[in-house]
mmCIF file of C-alpha atoms in Angstrom:
data_model
loop_
_atom_site.group_PDB
_atom_site.id
_atom_site.type_symbol
_atom_site.label_atom_id
_atom_site.label_comp_id
_atom_site.label_asym_id
_atom_site.label_seq_id
_atom_site.Cartn_x
_atom_site.Cartn_y
_atom_site.Cartn_z
ATOM 1 C CA MET A 1 231.314 42.660 26.380
ATOM 2 C CA GLY A 2 234.214 40.364 24.862
ATOM 3 C CA GLN A 3 233.321 41.880 21.405
ATOM 4 C CA LYS A 4 236.469 42.588 19.495
ATOM 5 C CA LYS A 5 236.860 46.141 18.157
ATOM 6 C CA GLY A 6 237.564 46.552 14.273
ATOM 7 C CA ILE A 7 240.198 49.039 12.983
ATOM 8 C CA GLY A 8 237.373 51.472 12.585
ATOM 9 C CA SER A 9 237.730 52.349 16.254
ATOM 10 C CA HIS A 10 241.209 53.320 15.553
ATOM 11 C CA GLN A 11 240.003 56.976 15.549
ATOM 12 C CA SER A 12 239.515 56.748 19.186
ATOM 13 C CA HIS A 13 242.353 57.587 21.746
ATOM 14 C CA ALA A 14 242.466 53.756 22.574
ATOM 15 C CA MET A 15 244.352 53.351 19.326
ATOM 16 C CA LEU A 16 247.879 51.826 19.878
ATOM 17 C CA LYS A 17 249.192 52.439 16.225
ATOM 18 C CA ASP A 18 248.146 54.303 12.909
ATOM 19 C CA GLU A 19 250.072 52.017 10.547
ATOM 20 C CA TRP A 20 247.831 49.727 8.872
ATOM 21 C CA LEU A 21 248.841 48.189 5.634
ATOM 22 C CA THR A 22 246.782 47.786 2.580
ATOM 23 C CA PRO A 23 246.058 43.977 1.693
ATOM 24 C CA PRO A 24 248.645 43.279 -0.987
ATOM 25 C CA SER A 25 246.136 41.961 -3.517
ATOM 26 C CA ILE A 26 244.735 45.547 -3.940
ATOM 27 C CA ILE A 27 248.130 47.149 -4.648
ATOM 28 C CA GLU A 28 248.964 44.084 -7.158
ATOM 29 C CA ALA A 29 245.596 44.462 -8.786
ATOM 30 C CA LEU A 30 246.008 48.303 -9.250
ATOM 31 C CA GLY A 31 249.909 48.796 -9.443
ATOM 32 C CA PRO A 32 252.522 49.558 -10.263
ATOM 33 C CA PHE A 33 252.907 52.954 -8.711
ATOM 34 C CA ASP A 34 255.846 55.310 -8.574
ATOM 35 C CA LEU A 35 255.299 56.734 -5.145
ATOM 36 C CA ASP A 36 253.687 55.933 -1.723
ATOM 37 C CA PRO A 37 253.821 59.192 0.301
ATOM 38 C CA CYS A 38 252.476 57.240 3.464
ATOM 39 C CA SER A 39 254.572 54.354 3.457
ATOM 40 C CA PRO A 40 255.484 52.806 7.042
ATOM 41 C CA ILE A 41 259.220 52.985 7.916
ATOM 42 C CA ASN A 42 259.344 49.055 7.983
ATOM 43 C CA ARG A 43 257.238 47.340 5.588
ATOM 44 C CA PRO A 44 257.023 43.771 4.480
ATOM 45 C CA TRP A 45 256.406 44.614 0.747
ATOM 46 C CA ASP A 46 256.832 47.690 -1.531
ATOM 47 C CA THR A 47 253.703 49.442 -2.515
ATOM 48 C CA ALA A 48 255.803 51.548 -5.136
ATOM 49 C CA LYS A 49 258.972 52.352 -6.444
ATOM 50 C CA ASN A 50 259.631 55.243 -4.092
ATOM 51 C CA HIS A 51 258.392 55.660 -0.434
ATOM 52 C CA TYR A 52 258.043 58.546 1.819
ATOM 53 C CA THR A 53 257.433 57.705 5.372
ATOM 54 C CA ILE A 54 256.534 59.685 8.505
ATOM 55 C CA GLU A 55 260.357 60.820 8.862
ATOM 56 C CA ASP A 56 259.846 62.272 5.331
ATOM 57 C CA ASN A 57 256.505 63.996 5.789
ATOM 58 C CA GLY A 58 255.041 63.204 2.300
ATOM 59 C CA LEU A 59 252.523 66.171 2.667
ATOM 60 C CA LEU A 60 255.634 68.359 2.267
ATOM 61 C CA MET A 61 257.618 66.521 -0.483
ATOM 62 C CA PRO A 62 257.076 66.560 -4.084
ATOM 63 C CA TRP A 63 255.078 64.032 -5.614
ATOM 64 C CA ASN A 64 255.857 62.576 -9.217
ATOM 65 C CA GLY A 65 254.263 60.022 -11.157
ATOM 66 C CA ARG A 66 251.346 57.681 -10.408
ATOM 67 C CA VAL A 67 250.715 57.651 -6.570
ATOM 68 C CA TRP A 68 249.538 55.130 -4.269
ATOM 69 C CA CYS A 69 248.044 56.638 -0.901
ATOM 70 C CA ASN A 70 246.815 54.994 1.925
ATOM 71 C CA PRO A 71 246.957 58.061 4.450
ATOM 72 C CA PRO A 72 246.471 58.071 8.164
ATOM 73 C CA TYR A 73 242.825 57.880 8.849
ATOM 74 C CA GLY A 74 241.185 60.467 11.111
ATOM 75 C CA LYS A 75 241.707 64.120 11.250
ATOM 76 C CA GLU A 76 244.655 64.179 8.658
ATOM 77 C CA THR A 77 242.824 62.353 5.797
ATOM 78 C CA GLY A 78 241.489 65.747 4.472
ATOM 79 C CA HIS A 79 245.092 67.004 4.029
ATOM 80 C CA TRP A 80 246.076 63.795 2.174
ATOM 81 C CA MET A 81 243.099 64.164 -0.062
ATOM 82 C CA ASN A 82 243.945 67.813 -0.836
ATOM 83 C CA LYS A 83 247.264 66.848 -2.132
ATOM 84 C CA CYS A 84 245.946 63.845 -4.082
ATOM 85 C CA ALA A 85 243.500 66.149 -5.767
ATOM 86 C CA LEU A 86 246.214 68.802 -6.616
ATOM 87 C CA HIS A 87 248.584 66.017 -7.839
ATOM 88 C CA GLY A 88 245.777 64.658 -10.087
ATOM 89 C CA ASN A 89 247.520 61.244 -10.533
ATOM 90 C CA ALA A 90 246.648 58.986 -7.556
ATOM 91 C CA ILE A 91 244.593 56.117 -6.185
ATOM 92 C CA CYS A 92 243.742 56.487 -2.497
ATOM 93 C CA LEU A 93 242.404 54.065 0.094
ATOM 94 C CA THR A 94 240.176 55.558 2.886
ATOM 95 C CA PHE A 95 237.106 54.701 4.756
ATOM 96 C CA ALA A 96 234.096 55.635 2.860
ATOM 97 C CA ARG A 97 233.218 58.903 4.794
ATOM 98 C CA THR A 98 231.269 60.421 1.838
ATOM 99 C CA GLU A 99 229.522 62.686 4.452
ATOM 100 C CA THR A 100 232.542 64.443 5.491
ATOM 101 C CA THR A 101 233.674 67.833 4.654
ATOM 102 C CA TRP A 102 237.037 66.504 2.931
ATOM 103 C CA PHE A 103 235.006 64.276 0.985
ATOM 104 C CA PHE A 104 232.738 66.923 -0.293
ATOM 105 C CA ASN A 105 235.761 69.379 -0.923
ATOM 106 C CA LYS A 106 238.361 67.092 -1.974
ATOM 107 C CA VAL A 107 236.811 63.956 -3.638
ATOM 108 C CA TRP A 108 233.333 64.625 -5.050
ATOM 109 C CA PRO A 109 234.612 67.699 -7.134
ATOM 110 C CA PHE A 110 237.966 66.259 -8.168
ATOM 111 C CA ALA A 111 238.013 62.503 -8.299
ATOM 112 C CA SER A 112 237.606 60.738 -11.501
ATOM 113 C CA ALA A 113 236.099 57.577 -10.179
ATOM 114 C CA LEU A 114 235.187 55.855 -6.899
ATOM 115 C CA PHE A 115 235.238 52.057 -6.180
ATOM 116 C CA PHE A 116 233.227 51.096 -2.962
ATOM 117 C CA ILE A 117 234.935 47.752 -1.774
ATOM 118 C CA LYS A 118 232.469 44.875 -1.052
ATOM 119 C CA GLY A 119 232.523 43.944 2.698
ATOM 120 C CA ARG A 120 235.163 45.094 5.204
ATOM 121 C CA LEU A 121 238.790 44.848 4.492
ATOM 122 C CA HIS A 122 241.404 43.166 6.734
ATOM 123 C CA PHE A 123 244.425 45.336 7.006
ATOM 124 C CA TYR A 124 247.896 44.219 7.630
ATOM 125 C CA HIS A 125 250.366 44.826 10.570
ATOM 126 C CA VAL A 126 253.869 46.037 9.560
ATOM 127 C CA THR A 127 254.964 42.553 10.366
ATOM 128 C CA GLY A 128 253.025 41.230 7.214
ATOM 129 C CA GLU A 129 250.284 39.584 9.315
ATOM 130 C CA ARG A 130 246.679 40.095 8.596
ATOM 131 C CA ALA A 131 244.832 41.936 11.272
ATOM 132 C CA GLU A 132 242.504 39.532 13.100
ATOM 133 C CA SER A 133 239.732 42.074 13.063
ATOM 134 C CA ASN A 134 238.133 43.730 10.080
ATOM 135 C CA SER A 135 238.306 47.546 9.398
ATOM 136 C CA GLY A 136 235.326 48.034 11.302
ATOM 137 C CA ALA A 137 233.859 50.468 8.514
ATOM 138 C CA PRO A 138 233.376 50.588 4.671
ATOM 139 C CA SER A 139 236.375 51.390 2.401
ATOM 140 C CA VAL A 140 236.660 53.219 -0.960
ATOM 141 C CA LEU A 141 239.240 53.487 -3.440
ATOM 142 C CA ILE A 142 239.384 57.045 -5.032
ATOM 143 C CA ALA A 143 240.748 57.516 -8.364
ATOM 144 C CA TYR A 144 242.243 61.040 -9.506
ATOM 145 C CA GLY A 145 242.925 60.868 -13.274
ATOM 146 C CA LYS A 146 241.572 58.880 -16.273
ATOM 147 C CA GLU A 147 244.364 56.313 -16.013
ATOM 148 C CA ASN A 148 243.622 55.448 -12.544
ATOM 149 C CA ALA A 149 239.891 55.483 -13.109
ATOM 150 C CA ASN A 150 240.511 52.691 -15.754
ATOM 151 C CA ALA A 151 242.776 50.808 -13.538
ATOM 152 C CA LEU A 152 239.949 50.707 -10.764
ATOM 153 C CA GLU A 153 237.443 49.659 -13.398
ATOM 154 C CA SER A 154 239.491 46.817 -14.711
ATOM 155 C CA ALA A 155 241.218 45.634 -11.436
ATOM 156 C CA GLY A 156 239.014 42.678 -10.826
ATOM 157 C CA LEU A 157 238.104 43.664 -7.391
ATOM 158 C CA LYS A 158 234.815 42.887 -5.546
ATOM 159 C CA GLY A 159 232.695 45.821 -5.143
ATOM 160 C CA LYS A 160 230.925 48.817 -7.166
ATOM 161 C CA PHE A 161 232.792 50.992 -9.523
ATOM 162 C CA ILE A 162 231.220 54.478 -10.077
ATOM 163 C CA ARG A 163 232.870 56.923 -12.881
ATOM 164 C CA LEU A 164 232.670 60.545 -11.824
ATOM 165 C CA ASP A 165 232.101 63.278 -14.604
ATOM 166 C CA ASN A 166 234.254 65.949 -13.259
ATOM 167 C CA LYS A 167 235.565 68.827 -15.165
ATOM 168 C CA PHE A 168 238.711 68.769 -13.310
ATOM 169 C CA GLN A 169 239.956 65.318 -14.612
#
């Protein structure tokens, strides 16, 4: 008792929100991006030149250029990974759920590289404040396209980079 829940528990029905912002240092290390299709309506910083919010439904909108994708976690993640794989020019941030169907179907066969982040991230609230608790699960950056794989490799983030040899790159 008294133990704080991490964001990893945000897949439960007890979650009060689904908007957790990427630490700005990650965006700065990997950017610039042309589009963020999963952007909060109110955000303390831009993650790309263009943003789609829940009001736009980024899954249904056209994607152009280099995409940053920090999708809603949970049941919807696979739909976003499918769109990233089809687009072929994106970096995604998700929990490292390497055993899931969506990871096997949309990441392992199509991604160009993976970057497993060392430690657990502290996401941010839409107010710009860093969350008190860490994410509660390990995170991975997924690169679709060689340019994005190279960006992951040279970003200077702490973790483990793995280049994938996929014929779809």
